[in-house]
Coordinates of C-alpha atoms in Angstrom, one line a residue:
X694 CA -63.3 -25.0 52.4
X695 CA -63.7 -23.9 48.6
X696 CA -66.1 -20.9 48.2
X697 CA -69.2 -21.7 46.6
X698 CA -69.7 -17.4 45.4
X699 CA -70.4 -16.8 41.5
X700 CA -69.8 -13.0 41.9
X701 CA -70.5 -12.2 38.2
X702 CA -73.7 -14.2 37.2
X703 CA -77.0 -12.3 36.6
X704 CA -79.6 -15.0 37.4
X705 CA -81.9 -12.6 35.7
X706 CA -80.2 -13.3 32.3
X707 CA -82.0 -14.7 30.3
X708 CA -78.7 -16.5 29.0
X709 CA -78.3 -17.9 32.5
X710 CA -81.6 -19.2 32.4
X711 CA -81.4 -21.3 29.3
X712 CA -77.9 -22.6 30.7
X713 CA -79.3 -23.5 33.7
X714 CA -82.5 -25.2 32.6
X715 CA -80.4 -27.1 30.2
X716 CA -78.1 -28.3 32.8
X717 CA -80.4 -29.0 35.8
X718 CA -83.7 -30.5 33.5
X719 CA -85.0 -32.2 36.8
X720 CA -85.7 -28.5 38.7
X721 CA -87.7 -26.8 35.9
X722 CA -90.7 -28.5 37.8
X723 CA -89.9 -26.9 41.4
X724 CA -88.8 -23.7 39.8
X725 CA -91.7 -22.9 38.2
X726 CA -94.1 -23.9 40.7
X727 CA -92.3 -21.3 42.9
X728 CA -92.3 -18.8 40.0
X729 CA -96.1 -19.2 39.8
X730 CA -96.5 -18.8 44.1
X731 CA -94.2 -16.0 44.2
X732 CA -96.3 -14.0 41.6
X733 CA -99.4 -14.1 42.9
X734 CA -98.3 -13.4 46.5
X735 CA -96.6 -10.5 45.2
X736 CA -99.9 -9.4 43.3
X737 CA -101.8 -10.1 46.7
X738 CA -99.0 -8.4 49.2
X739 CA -98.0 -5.2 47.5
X740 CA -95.3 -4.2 50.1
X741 CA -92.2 -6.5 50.8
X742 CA -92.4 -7.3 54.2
X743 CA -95.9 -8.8 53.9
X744 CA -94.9 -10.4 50.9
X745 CA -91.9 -12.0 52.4
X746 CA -94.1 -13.1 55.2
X747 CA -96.5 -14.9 53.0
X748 CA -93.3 -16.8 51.1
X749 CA -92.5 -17.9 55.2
X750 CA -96.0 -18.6 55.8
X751 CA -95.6 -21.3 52.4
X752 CA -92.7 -22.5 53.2
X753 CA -92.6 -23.1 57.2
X754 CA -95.7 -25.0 56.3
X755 CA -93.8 -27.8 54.0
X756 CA -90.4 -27.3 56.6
X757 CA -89.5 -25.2 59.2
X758 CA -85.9 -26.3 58.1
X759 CA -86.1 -25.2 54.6
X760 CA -88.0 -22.4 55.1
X761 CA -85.1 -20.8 56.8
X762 CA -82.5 -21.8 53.6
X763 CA -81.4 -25.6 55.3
X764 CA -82.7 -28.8 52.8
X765 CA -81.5 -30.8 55.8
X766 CA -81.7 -31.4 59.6
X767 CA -77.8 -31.7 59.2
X768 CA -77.1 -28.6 57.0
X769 CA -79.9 -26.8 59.5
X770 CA -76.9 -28.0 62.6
X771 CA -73.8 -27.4 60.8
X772 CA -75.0 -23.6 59.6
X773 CA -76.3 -23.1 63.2
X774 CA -72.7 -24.0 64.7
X775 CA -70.8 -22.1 62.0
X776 CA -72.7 -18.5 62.8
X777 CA -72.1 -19.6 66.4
X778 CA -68.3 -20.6 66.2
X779 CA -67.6 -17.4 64.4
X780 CA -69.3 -14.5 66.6
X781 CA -67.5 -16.6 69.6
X782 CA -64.2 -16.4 67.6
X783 CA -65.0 -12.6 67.5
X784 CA -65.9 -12.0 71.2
X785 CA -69.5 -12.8 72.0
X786 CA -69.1 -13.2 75.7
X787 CA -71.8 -15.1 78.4
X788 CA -72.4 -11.9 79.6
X789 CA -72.9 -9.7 76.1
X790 CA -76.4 -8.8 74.7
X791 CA -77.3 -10.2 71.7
X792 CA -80.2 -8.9 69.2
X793 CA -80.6 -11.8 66.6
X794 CA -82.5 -10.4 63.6
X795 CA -84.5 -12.7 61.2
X796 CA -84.2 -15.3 64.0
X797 CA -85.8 -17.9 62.3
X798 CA -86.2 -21.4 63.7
X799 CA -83.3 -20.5 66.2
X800 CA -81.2 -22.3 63.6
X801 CA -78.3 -20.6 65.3
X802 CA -80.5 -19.0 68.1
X803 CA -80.8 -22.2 70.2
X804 CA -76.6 -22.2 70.6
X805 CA -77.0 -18.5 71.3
X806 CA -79.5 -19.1 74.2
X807 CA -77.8 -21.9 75.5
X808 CA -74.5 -20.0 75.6
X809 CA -75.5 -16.5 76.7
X810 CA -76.4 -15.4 80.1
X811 CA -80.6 -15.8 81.1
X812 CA -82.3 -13.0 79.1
X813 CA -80.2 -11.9 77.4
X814 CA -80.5 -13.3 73.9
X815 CA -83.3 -11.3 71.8
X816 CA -84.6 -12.3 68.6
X817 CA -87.0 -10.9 66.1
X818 CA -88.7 -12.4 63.0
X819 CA -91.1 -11.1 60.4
X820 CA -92.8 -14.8 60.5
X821 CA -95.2 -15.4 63.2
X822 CA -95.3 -19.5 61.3
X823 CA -91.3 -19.7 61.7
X824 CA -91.7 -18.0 65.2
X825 CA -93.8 -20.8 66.7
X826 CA -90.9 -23.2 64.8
X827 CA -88.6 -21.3 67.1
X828 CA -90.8 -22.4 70.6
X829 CA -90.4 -25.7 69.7
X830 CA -86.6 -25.6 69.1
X831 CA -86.5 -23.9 72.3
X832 CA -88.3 -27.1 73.8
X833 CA -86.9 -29.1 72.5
X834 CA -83.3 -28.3 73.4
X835 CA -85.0 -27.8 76.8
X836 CA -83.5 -23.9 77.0
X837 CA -86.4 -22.4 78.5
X838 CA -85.0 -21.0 81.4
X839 CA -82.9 -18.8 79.0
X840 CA -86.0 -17.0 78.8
X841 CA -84.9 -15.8 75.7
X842 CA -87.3 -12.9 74.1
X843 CA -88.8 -13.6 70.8
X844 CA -90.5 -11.5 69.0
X845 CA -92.7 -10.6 65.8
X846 CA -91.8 -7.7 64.1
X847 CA -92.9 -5.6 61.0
X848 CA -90.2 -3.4 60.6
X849 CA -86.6 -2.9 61.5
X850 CA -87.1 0.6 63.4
X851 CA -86.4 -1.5 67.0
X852 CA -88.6 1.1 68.3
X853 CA -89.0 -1.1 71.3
X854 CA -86.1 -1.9 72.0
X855 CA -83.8 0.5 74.4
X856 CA -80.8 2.5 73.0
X857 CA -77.0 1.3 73.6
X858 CA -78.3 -2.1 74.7
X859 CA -76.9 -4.7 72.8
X860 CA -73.3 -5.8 72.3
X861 CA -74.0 -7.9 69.4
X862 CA -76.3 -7.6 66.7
X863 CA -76.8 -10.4 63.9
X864 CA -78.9 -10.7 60.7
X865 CA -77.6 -14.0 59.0
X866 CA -79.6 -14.2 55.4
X867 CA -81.6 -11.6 56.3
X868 CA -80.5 -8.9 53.8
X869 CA -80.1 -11.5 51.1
X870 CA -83.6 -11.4 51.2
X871 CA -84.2 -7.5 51.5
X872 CA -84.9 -4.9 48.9
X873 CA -82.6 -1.4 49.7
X874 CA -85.3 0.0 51.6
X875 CA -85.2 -2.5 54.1
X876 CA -82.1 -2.9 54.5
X877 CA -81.7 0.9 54.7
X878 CA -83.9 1.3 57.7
X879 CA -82.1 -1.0 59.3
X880 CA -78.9 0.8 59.4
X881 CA -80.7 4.1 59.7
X882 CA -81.9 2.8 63.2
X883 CA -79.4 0.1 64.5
X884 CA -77.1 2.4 65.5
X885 CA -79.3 3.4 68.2
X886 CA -79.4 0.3 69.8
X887 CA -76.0 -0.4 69.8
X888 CA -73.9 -0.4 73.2
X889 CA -70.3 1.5 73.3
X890 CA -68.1 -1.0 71.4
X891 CA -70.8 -2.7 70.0
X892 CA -71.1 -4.3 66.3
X893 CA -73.7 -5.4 63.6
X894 CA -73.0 -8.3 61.6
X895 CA -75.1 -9.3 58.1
X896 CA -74.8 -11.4 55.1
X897 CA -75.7 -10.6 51.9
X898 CA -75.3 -11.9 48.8
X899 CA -72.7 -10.3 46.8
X900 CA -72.1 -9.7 42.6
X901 CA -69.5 -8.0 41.4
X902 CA -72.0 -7.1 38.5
X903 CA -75.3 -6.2 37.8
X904 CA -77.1 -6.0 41.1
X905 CA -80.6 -7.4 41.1
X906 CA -83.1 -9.6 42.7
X907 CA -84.5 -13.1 41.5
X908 CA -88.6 -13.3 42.7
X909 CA -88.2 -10.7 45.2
X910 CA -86.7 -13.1 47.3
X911 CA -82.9 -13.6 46.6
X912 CA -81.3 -10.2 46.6
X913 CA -77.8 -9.5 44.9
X914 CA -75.9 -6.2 46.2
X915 CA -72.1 -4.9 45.0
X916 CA -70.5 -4.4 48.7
X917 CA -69.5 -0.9 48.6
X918 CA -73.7 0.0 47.8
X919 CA -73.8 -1.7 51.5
X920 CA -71.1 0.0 53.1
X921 CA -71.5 3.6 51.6
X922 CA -75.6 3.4 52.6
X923 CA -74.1 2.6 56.2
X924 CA -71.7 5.2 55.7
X925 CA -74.7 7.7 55.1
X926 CA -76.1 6.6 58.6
X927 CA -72.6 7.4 60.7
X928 CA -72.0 4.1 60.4
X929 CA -68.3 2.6 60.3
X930 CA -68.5 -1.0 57.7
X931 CA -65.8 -3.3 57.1
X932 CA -65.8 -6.4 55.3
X933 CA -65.5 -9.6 56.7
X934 CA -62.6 -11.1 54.6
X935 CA -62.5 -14.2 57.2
X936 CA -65.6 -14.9 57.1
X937 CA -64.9 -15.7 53.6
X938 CA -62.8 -18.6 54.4
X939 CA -65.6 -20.5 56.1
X940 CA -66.5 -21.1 52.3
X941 CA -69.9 -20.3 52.9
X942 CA -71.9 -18.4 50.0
X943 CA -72.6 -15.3 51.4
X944 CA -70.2 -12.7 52.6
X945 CA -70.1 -10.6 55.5
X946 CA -70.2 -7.1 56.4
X947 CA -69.2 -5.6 60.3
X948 CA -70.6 -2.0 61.1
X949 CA -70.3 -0.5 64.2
X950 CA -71.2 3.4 65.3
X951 CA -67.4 3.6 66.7
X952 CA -64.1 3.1 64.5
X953 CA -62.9 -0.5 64.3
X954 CA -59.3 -0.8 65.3
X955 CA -56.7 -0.5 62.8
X956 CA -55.0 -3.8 63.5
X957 CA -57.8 -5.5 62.9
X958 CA -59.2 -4.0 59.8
X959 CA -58.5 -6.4 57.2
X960 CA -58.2 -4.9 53.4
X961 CA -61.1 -5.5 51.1
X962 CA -61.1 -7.8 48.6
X963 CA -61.0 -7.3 44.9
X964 CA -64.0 -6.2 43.4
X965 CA -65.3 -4.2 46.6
X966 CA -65.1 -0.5 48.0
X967 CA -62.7 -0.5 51.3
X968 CA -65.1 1.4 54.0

């Protein structure tokens, strides 16, 4: 599957812009409609996460699907089963913890639930709209003797959560959405949580250049600026070169509190910082 990454465009540029507009005449409309929204949320919710709640908020309300980054009910399936396919590929097991972060509509949760063990599937949104989106997934794939936990959240402390609990920790398009402070608690914290021979997985989006944000919602990082701030936190970070095959456009970074073993460390690409 051919990768759809541009690692070197600055969608800030205003170069890029004029290209773009020139090219794709018909989104101009859409775009800056969004432009207007996102500015005045951001002038009415000062601090990220109550800003990137509001953008939820808006968009859970038009689709529950498209809020979380699916246009379709068949893009929403096929990106569920490809986050599923490749943790089981990796060794999720029936019987392993999993803390699913930015959990969404279940897009992927639902095939989580279904496949892990009763309670042990835990997953945490920002979104209290998207959250109720992900009861009715739960319904409707009739899971709910899972009893999965789902939970609102306002940070990424896990402050109530217990420490080396979870085998498996996931944020898919979570820090593509995350300024550095976010993202930086995050791995200041997760290591607590993390049981022996246990691993975080996240997707970001990744540039080669200039890194920088588009709205405050899509969020472009170099991936040794990930890896070194998980370094910082005693945190082991490998990327995900595999992952990369799946030609899906965000990559993938593994950290874990213990070292990964060498024969499976795979060498990082060009462009990137090996951890």
């Amino acid at each position: 599957m051919a990768s759809r990454k541009n690692l070197v465009v600055d969608r800030t540029a205003l170069a890029h812009k004029a290209r773009y507009a020139l090219t794709h005449p018909h989104r101009i409309p859409a775009h800056l409609r969004r432009a207007g929204r996102d500015r005045w949320l951001a002038f009415k919710y000062r601090d990220h996460v109550s800003y990137y709640r509001a953008v939820m908020a808006s968009d859970t309300r038009r689709s529950p699907d498209a809020a979380v980054g699916s246009p379709t009910r068949e893009a929403w399936l096929q990106l569920g089963q490809l986050q599923f396919d490749y943790l089981r590929t990796h060794g999720l097991r029936p019987g392993h913890r999993m803390l699913d972060i930015g959990c969404g509509n279940l897009r992927a949760g639902w095939r989580f639930i279904d496949y892990l063990e009763p309670g042990n599937y835990y997953g945490t949104d920002i979104s209290p709209d998207v959250l109720i989106a992900a009861k009715r997934t739960l319904a409707e794939q009739g899971l709910q003797a899972k009893l999965p936990h789902l939970t609102l959240t306002q940070d990424l402390t896990f402050d109530f959560l217990p420490d080396a609990y979870f085998d498996v920790v996931h944020a898919h398009s979570v820090f593509s959405h995350s300024p550095l402070e976010v993202i930086e608690e995050c791995l200041a914290h997760v290591g607590r949580v993390l049981a022996p021979g246990g691993f975080f997985d996240f997707t970001f989006d990744r540039t080669l250049g200039t890194e920088h944000h588009v709205l405050r919602e899509d969020f472009y990082y170099r991936t040794e600026t990930l890896t070194s701030l998980a370094h910082r936190h005693g945190l082991r970070a490998r990327f995900m070169d595999d992952w990369e095959l799946t030609g899906h456009g965000q990559s993938k970074i593994r950290v874990s509190a213990e070292p990964f073993p060498a024969t499976t460390r795979p060498a990082a690409p060009e462009g990137t910082a090996a951890a």
